[in-house]
Amino acid sequence: MNASERPQAPLLTNPRADRVREVAKLAGRSARLRQKRFLAEGPQAVREALRLHQTRRTAGEAAVVDEVYLTAETLERYPEFGSVVPPRMVTPEVLAEMSSTVTPQGAVAVCRFIDSPLTVVLQRRPRLIAVLVEVRDPGNAGTILRAADSAGADAVVLTSGSVDIYNPKAVRSTVGSLFHLPVVVGIDPGTLLRELSDRAVTLLAADGYGTWNLDRLQDASAARRLAPSIGSTDSPDAGGPFLEAPTAWLFGNEAQGLGQDVLQAADYRVSVPIYGSAESLNVGTAATVCLYASARAQRLEGR
Amino acid sequence: MNASERPQAPLLTNPRADRVREVAKLAGRSARLRQKRFLAEGPQAVREALRLHQTRRTAGEAAVVDEVYLTAETLERYPEFGSVVPPRMVTPEVLAEMSSTVTPQGAVAVCRFIDSPLTVVLQRRPRLIAVLVEVRDPGNAGTILRAADSAGADAVVLTSGSVDIYNPKAVRSTVGSLFHLPVVVGIDPGTLLRELSDRAVTLLAADGYGTWNLDRLQDASAARRLAPSIGSTDSPDAGGPFLEAPTAWLFGNEAQGLGQDVLQAADYRVSVPIYGSAESLNVGTAATVCLYASARAQRLEGR
């Protein structure tokens, strides 16, 4: 019997039903940790959650989506949402009550935690990793995760002091990217950096005071490709990191940046140059520039 | 008589005073348009406002800051805030009432509109301009302005359908950058694009469906510099834009992107490549990558 043949559960109309309350609780961290589940809200997040669910189920792996709640209007607009996990139909009022957003846009999925163990990520010989060290703002964390996805990074790691990536605002800020690449959470920074170093992954600390200028590193990388003689030891960038090497970028706290211990454990401190008179870059913006610089260097290398 | 010798006005203690209400009104667009003034909130914005004020006054130009409101604690911490424009001391309660932020952090300045006429900007032969076409979110507008400042852009232009850059949230998102580079507002897109074209500024539309890949353009630019033979007409990028040329980047609405008229008026449609499975980039993120690509190409050209 496939999903469409299943007898349909009755429409949920009571915003104060226990089931509604259980879902709504997932906006809070303690309920998420207890249930090991979180909310994907809105059609885009639900679509990506269902897509990952299907991929994993096909591969014989654990389920991602436990429950899908849709309004009639949403199911009509996105009939494919009804074909993976049998959806429970709800009124807009019930959906609003379940969701932490003002406009949940007719779709909510209850998902199981999908983070990956660090060992699994490391076994796959990652070439590009984004590490968030005590990044506290859910919007920033989501933006970095989305940028990492766009840059084709192999994984995102959030250290133990960082925001909960399952926070509804963080999930929303990833615009579905949370379901696209492996995410590792709750890792001790010291352990992480040792593990990465052991595997010859270059640790680049994104640091406004860094001595290595990202634009010069990009230029050195281009020079190695295009005109090898320019990339010789005469270059002012000699001794600097190779952006084309397997790399983990370390991004720090919005206010304090990276701590001394992390800066010291890093192989190089790299700054995104500021050409105008801005005092600093937003961490999400800086991360995007750094990750794209590595992605370009790594992808062009083989040409 | 300098500022410090001036007799000090009495401490403002009544959150319901007319003066407090007048300042608070500037959170609204209609009051801003009527008064042609806006709010800079928090120490960083106030510092940059005062800095621009001083620069302009020294050059015999119009004032920027009309009024500065500080708590005693703020003046103690930043004594320089009291030396440019005589500050009015207020209680934290008064400051909270004046400000649109939850935590105004002890400093508010009432500033006159500081946008520049387009003609003035164009006379200075700009090399890099960011154009916001119907960008509606104040946070995105602020982020792009900050990124433009960081990339050393010569100006930011907001077309008539874009968010009001004097909106308190937009001002905050620029983290002081609003006071760093010329900003032009309320311009008709058609007029703007003609004016820029007339001055041989290349119009690059940032467009997810663009046929020119930004990373390849960067590579072509590096090739022209480093190994001129690679940049010959055999290159797959032949006929594409030169990132090192004077450029205006066009960034569109968060949901709809750029309209057909703007896309057709642009010289090239350029996409930021997406290497992973993200559907799109946030407009602020894409703008950062584009502006930095141009900044790097333009700055390295002369080496």
Coordinates of C-alpha atoms in Angstrom, one line a residue, chain A residues 32-291:
Chain A
R32 CA 14.3 19.4 20.8
L33 CA 17.0 17.8 22.8
R34 CA 14.5 15.5 24.6
Q35 CA 12.8 14.4 21.4
K36 CA 15.9 14.6 19.2
R37 CA 13.7 16.3 16.6
F38 CA 13.3 19.7 15.1
L39 CA 11.0 21.7 12.8
A40 CA 11.4 22.4 9.1
E41 CA 8.9 25.2 8.3
G42 CA 7.7 26.4 4.9
P43 CA 7.5 24.7 1.5
Q44 CA 11.2 25.0 0.7
A45 CA 12.5 23.5 3.9
V46 CA 9.8 20.8 3.8
R47 CA 10.7 19.9 0.2
E48 CA 14.4 19.6 1.0
A49 CA 13.7 17.6 4.1
L50 CA 11.5 15.2 2.2
R51 CA 14.2 14.9 -0.6
L52 CA 16.8 13.9 2.0
H53 CA 14.4 11.6 3.6
Q54 CA 13.8 9.8 0.3
T55 CA 17.5 9.6 -0.5
R56 CA 18.3 8.1 2.9
R57 CA 15.4 5.7 2.8
T58 CA 16.4 4.5 -0.7
A59 CA 20.0 4.0 0.6
G60 CA 18.5 2.0 3.5
E61 CA 19.5 4.7 6.0
A62 CA 17.5 6.3 8.9
A63 CA 14.4 8.3 8.3
V64 CA 14.5 12.1 8.3
V65 CA 10.9 13.2 8.4
D66 CA 8.6 11.8 11.0
E67 CA 5.6 13.9 10.4
V68 CA 4.4 16.3 7.7
Y69 CA 1.6 18.9 8.3
L70 CA 0.0 20.6 5.4
T71 CA -2.9 22.9 4.7
A72 CA -5.2 21.8 1.8
E73 CA -4.0 24.7 -0.2
T74 CA -0.4 23.7 0.1
L75 CA -1.1 20.1 -0.9
E76 CA -2.9 21.3 -3.9
R77 CA 0.0 23.5 -4.9
Y78 CA 2.7 21.0 -4.1
P79 CA 1.1 17.6 -4.6
E80 CA 4.6 15.9 -4.3
F81 CA 4.6 16.8 -0.6
G82 CA 2.0 14.1 -0.1
S83 CA 3.8 11.3 -1.7
V84 CA 6.8 10.6 0.5
V85 CA 5.5 10.6 4.1
P86 CA 1.7 10.4 4.5
P87 CA 0.9 14.0 5.5
R88 CA -1.5 15.1 8.1
M89 CA -3.9 17.8 6.9
V90 CA -4.4 20.7 9.2
T91 CA -6.2 24.1 9.1
P92 CA -4.2 27.3 8.7
E93 CA -4.9 28.1 12.4
V94 CA -3.4 24.8 13.5
L95 CA -0.4 25.3 11.4
A96 CA 0.1 28.8 12.7
E97 CA 0.0 27.4 16.3
M98 CA 2.5 24.7 15.4
S99 CA 5.0 27.0 13.8
S100 CA 7.4 29.5 15.3
T101 CA 7.1 31.8 12.3
V102 CA 4.5 34.4 11.7
T103 CA 3.9 33.0 8.2
P104 CA 4.6 29.3 8.2
Q105 CA 3.4 29.2 4.6
G106 CA 1.3 26.1 4.9
A107 CA 3.8 23.4 5.6
V108 CA 5.7 22.1 8.6
A109 CA 7.7 18.9 8.9
V110 CA 8.9 17.3 12.1
C111 CA 12.4 16.0 11.4
R112 CA 14.8 13.8 13.3
F113 CA 18.2 15.3 14.1
I114 CA 20.3 14.8 11.0
D115 CA 23.8 15.8 12.1
S116 CA 26.6 13.5 11.2
P117 CA 29.4 12.1 13.5
L118 CA 32.7 13.8 12.9
T119 CA 34.4 10.5 12.1
V120 CA 32.1 9.9 9.2
V121 CA 32.8 13.3 7.8
L122 CA 36.6 12.8 8.1
Q123 CA 36.5 9.4 6.5
R124 CA 35.3 10.9 3.3
R125 CA 38.5 13.0 3.0
P126 CA 36.9 16.4 2.9
R127 CA 38.4 19.1 0.8
L128 CA 36.5 22.1 2.2
I129 CA 35.0 22.5 5.6
A130 CA 33.4 25.5 7.4
V131 CA 33.9 25.5 11.2
L132 CA 31.8 27.8 13.3
V133 CA 33.4 28.5 16.6
E134 CA 31.0 30.1 19.1
V135 CA 29.0 31.7 16.4
R136 CA 25.9 32.7 18.4
D137 CA 23.4 34.3 16.0
P138 CA 21.1 31.8 14.4
G139 CA 20.8 34.0 11.3
N140 CA 24.6 34.1 10.9
A141 CA 25.0 30.4 11.4
G142 CA 22.3 29.8 8.8
T143 CA 23.8 32.2 6.3
I144 CA 27.3 30.5 6.7
L145 CA 25.7 27.1 6.2
R146 CA 23.9 28.3 3.1
A147 CA 27.2 29.8 1.7
A148 CA 29.1 26.6 2.5
D149 CA 26.5 24.7 0.5
S150 CA 26.7 27.1 -2.4
A151 CA 30.5 26.9 -2.4
G152 CA 30.3 23.1 -2.5
A153 CA 31.8 22.6 0.9
D154 CA 31.9 19.0 2.2
A155 CA 30.7 19.7 5.7
V156 CA 29.9 22.4 8.3
V157 CA 31.0 21.9 11.9
L158 CA 29.6 23.8 14.8
T159 CA 31.6 23.7 18.0
S160 CA 30.1 23.2 21.3
G161 CA 29.8 26.9 22.1
S162 CA 27.9 27.7 18.9
V163 CA 24.2 28.3 18.4
D164 CA 21.9 25.3 18.0
I165 CA 21.6 24.8 14.3
Y166 CA 18.1 23.2 14.9
N167 CA 16.9 26.5 16.3
P168 CA 13.9 27.5 14.0
K169 CA 15.5 30.8 13.0
A170 CA 18.8 29.0 12.1
V171 CA 16.9 26.4 10.1
R172 CA 15.0 29.1 8.2
S173 CA 18.2 31.0 7.4
T174 CA 19.7 28.0 5.7
V175 CA 16.8 28.1 3.2
G176 CA 17.0 24.3 2.8
S177 CA 20.7 24.0 2.8
L178 CA 20.7 22.3 6.2
F179 CA 19.5 19.2 4.3
H180 CA 22.2 19.4 1.6
L181 CA 25.5 18.7 3.3
P182 CA 26.8 17.0 6.4
V183 CA 26.6 19.0 9.6
V184 CA 28.5 18.1 12.7
V185 CA 27.5 19.7 16.0
G186 CA 28.7 20.0 19.6
I187 CA 32.3 19.3 18.9
D188 CA 35.1 20.5 21.3
P189 CA 37.2 22.9 19.2
G190 CA 40.6 21.5 20.5
T191 CA 39.6 18.0 19.6
L192 CA 38.3 19.0 16.2
L193 CA 41.4 21.0 15.2
R194 CA 43.7 18.1 16.3
E195 CA 41.7 15.6 14.2
L196 CA 41.8 17.9 11.2
S197 CA 45.5 18.5 11.5
D198 CA 46.2 14.8 11.8
R199 CA 44.5 14.4 8.4
A200 CA 46.6 17.2 6.8
V201 CA 43.7 19.6 6.5
T202 CA 45.0 23.1 6.5
L203 CA 43.4 25.2 9.3
L204 CA 42.7 28.8 8.1
A205 CA 41.5 31.2 10.8
A206 CA 39.4 34.0 9.3
D207 CA 40.7 36.9 11.4
G208 CA 40.4 40.6 10.7
Y209 CA 44.0 40.9 12.1
G210 CA 45.3 38.0 10.1
T211 CA 48.7 38.5 8.4
W212 CA 47.8 36.7 5.2
N213 CA 45.6 38.7 2.8
L214 CA 43.0 36.5 1.2
D215 CA 43.2 38.4 -2.1
R216 CA 46.9 37.9 -2.3
L217 CA 46.4 34.2 -1.6
Q218 CA 43.9 34.0 -4.4
D219 CA 46.3 35.7 -6.7
A220 CA 49.2 33.4 -5.7
S221 CA 46.9 30.4 -6.3
A222 CA 46.0 31.8 -9.8
A223 CA 49.7 32.4 -10.5
R224 CA 50.6 28.8 -9.6
R225 CA 48.0 27.7 -12.2
L226 CA 48.5 30.2 -14.9
A227 CA 52.1 31.2 -14.8
P228 CA 54.1 28.9 -12.5
S229 CA 57.2 31.1 -12.6
I230 CA 55.4 34.0 -10.8
G231 CA 54.5 31.6 -8.0
S232 CA 58.1 31.1 -7.1
T233 CA 59.8 31.7 -3.8
D234 CA 60.3 35.3 -4.8
S235 CA 56.7 35.9 -4.3
P236 CA 55.6 37.9 -1.3
D237 CA 53.1 35.1 -0.7
A238 CA 55.8 32.5 -0.4
G239 CA 55.3 30.3 2.7
G240 CA 51.6 31.1 2.8
P241 CA 48.8 28.6 2.6
F242 CA 47.7 27.1 -0.7
L243 CA 44.0 27.8 -1.1
E244 CA 43.8 24.7 -3.4
A245 CA 44.8 22.4 -0.5
P246 CA 42.2 20.6 1.7
T247 CA 41.1 23.4 4.0
A248 CA 39.0 24.0 7.1
W249 CA 38.0 27.6 7.5
L250 CA 37.5 28.7 11.1
F251 CA 34.9 31.4 11.7
G252 CA 34.5 33.0 15.2
N253 CA 32.1 34.8 17.4
E254 CA 30.4 37.9 16.1
A255 CA 31.7 40.2 18.8
Q256 CA 35.0 38.6 19.9
G257 CA 36.2 36.8 16.8
L258 CA 38.2 33.6 17.4
G259 CA 39.8 33.0 20.8
Q260 CA 43.6 32.9 21.3
D261 CA 43.6 29.1 21.7
V262 CA 42.0 28.6 18.3
L263 CA 44.1 31.2 16.6
Q264 CA 47.2 29.5 17.9
A265 CA 46.1 26.1 16.8
A266 CA 45.4 27.4 13.3
D267 CA 48.0 27.0 10.6
Y268 CA 47.5 30.5 9.2
R269 CA 45.5 33.6 10.1
V270 CA 43.9 35.0 7.0
S271 CA 42.1 38.4 6.7
V272 CA 39.6 39.4 4.1
P273 CA 41.0 42.7 2.9
I274 CA 39.0 45.8 3.6
Y275 CA 39.6 48.4 0.8
G276 CA 37.2 51.0 2.0
S277 CA 36.7 52.4 5.5
A278 CA 34.4 49.7 6.9
E279 CA 35.7 48.6 10.3
S280 CA 34.9 45.0 9.7
L281 CA 32.9 42.5 7.8
N282 CA 29.9 40.6 9.1
V283 CA 30.9 37.0 9.9
G284 CA 28.5 35.7 7.3
T285 CA 29.9 37.9 4.6
A286 CA 33.5 37.2 5.4
A287 CA 32.7 33.5 5.5
T288 CA 31.2 33.6 2.0
V289 CA 34.2 35.4 0.6
C290 CA 36.6 32.9 2.2
L291 CA 34.7 29.8 1.2

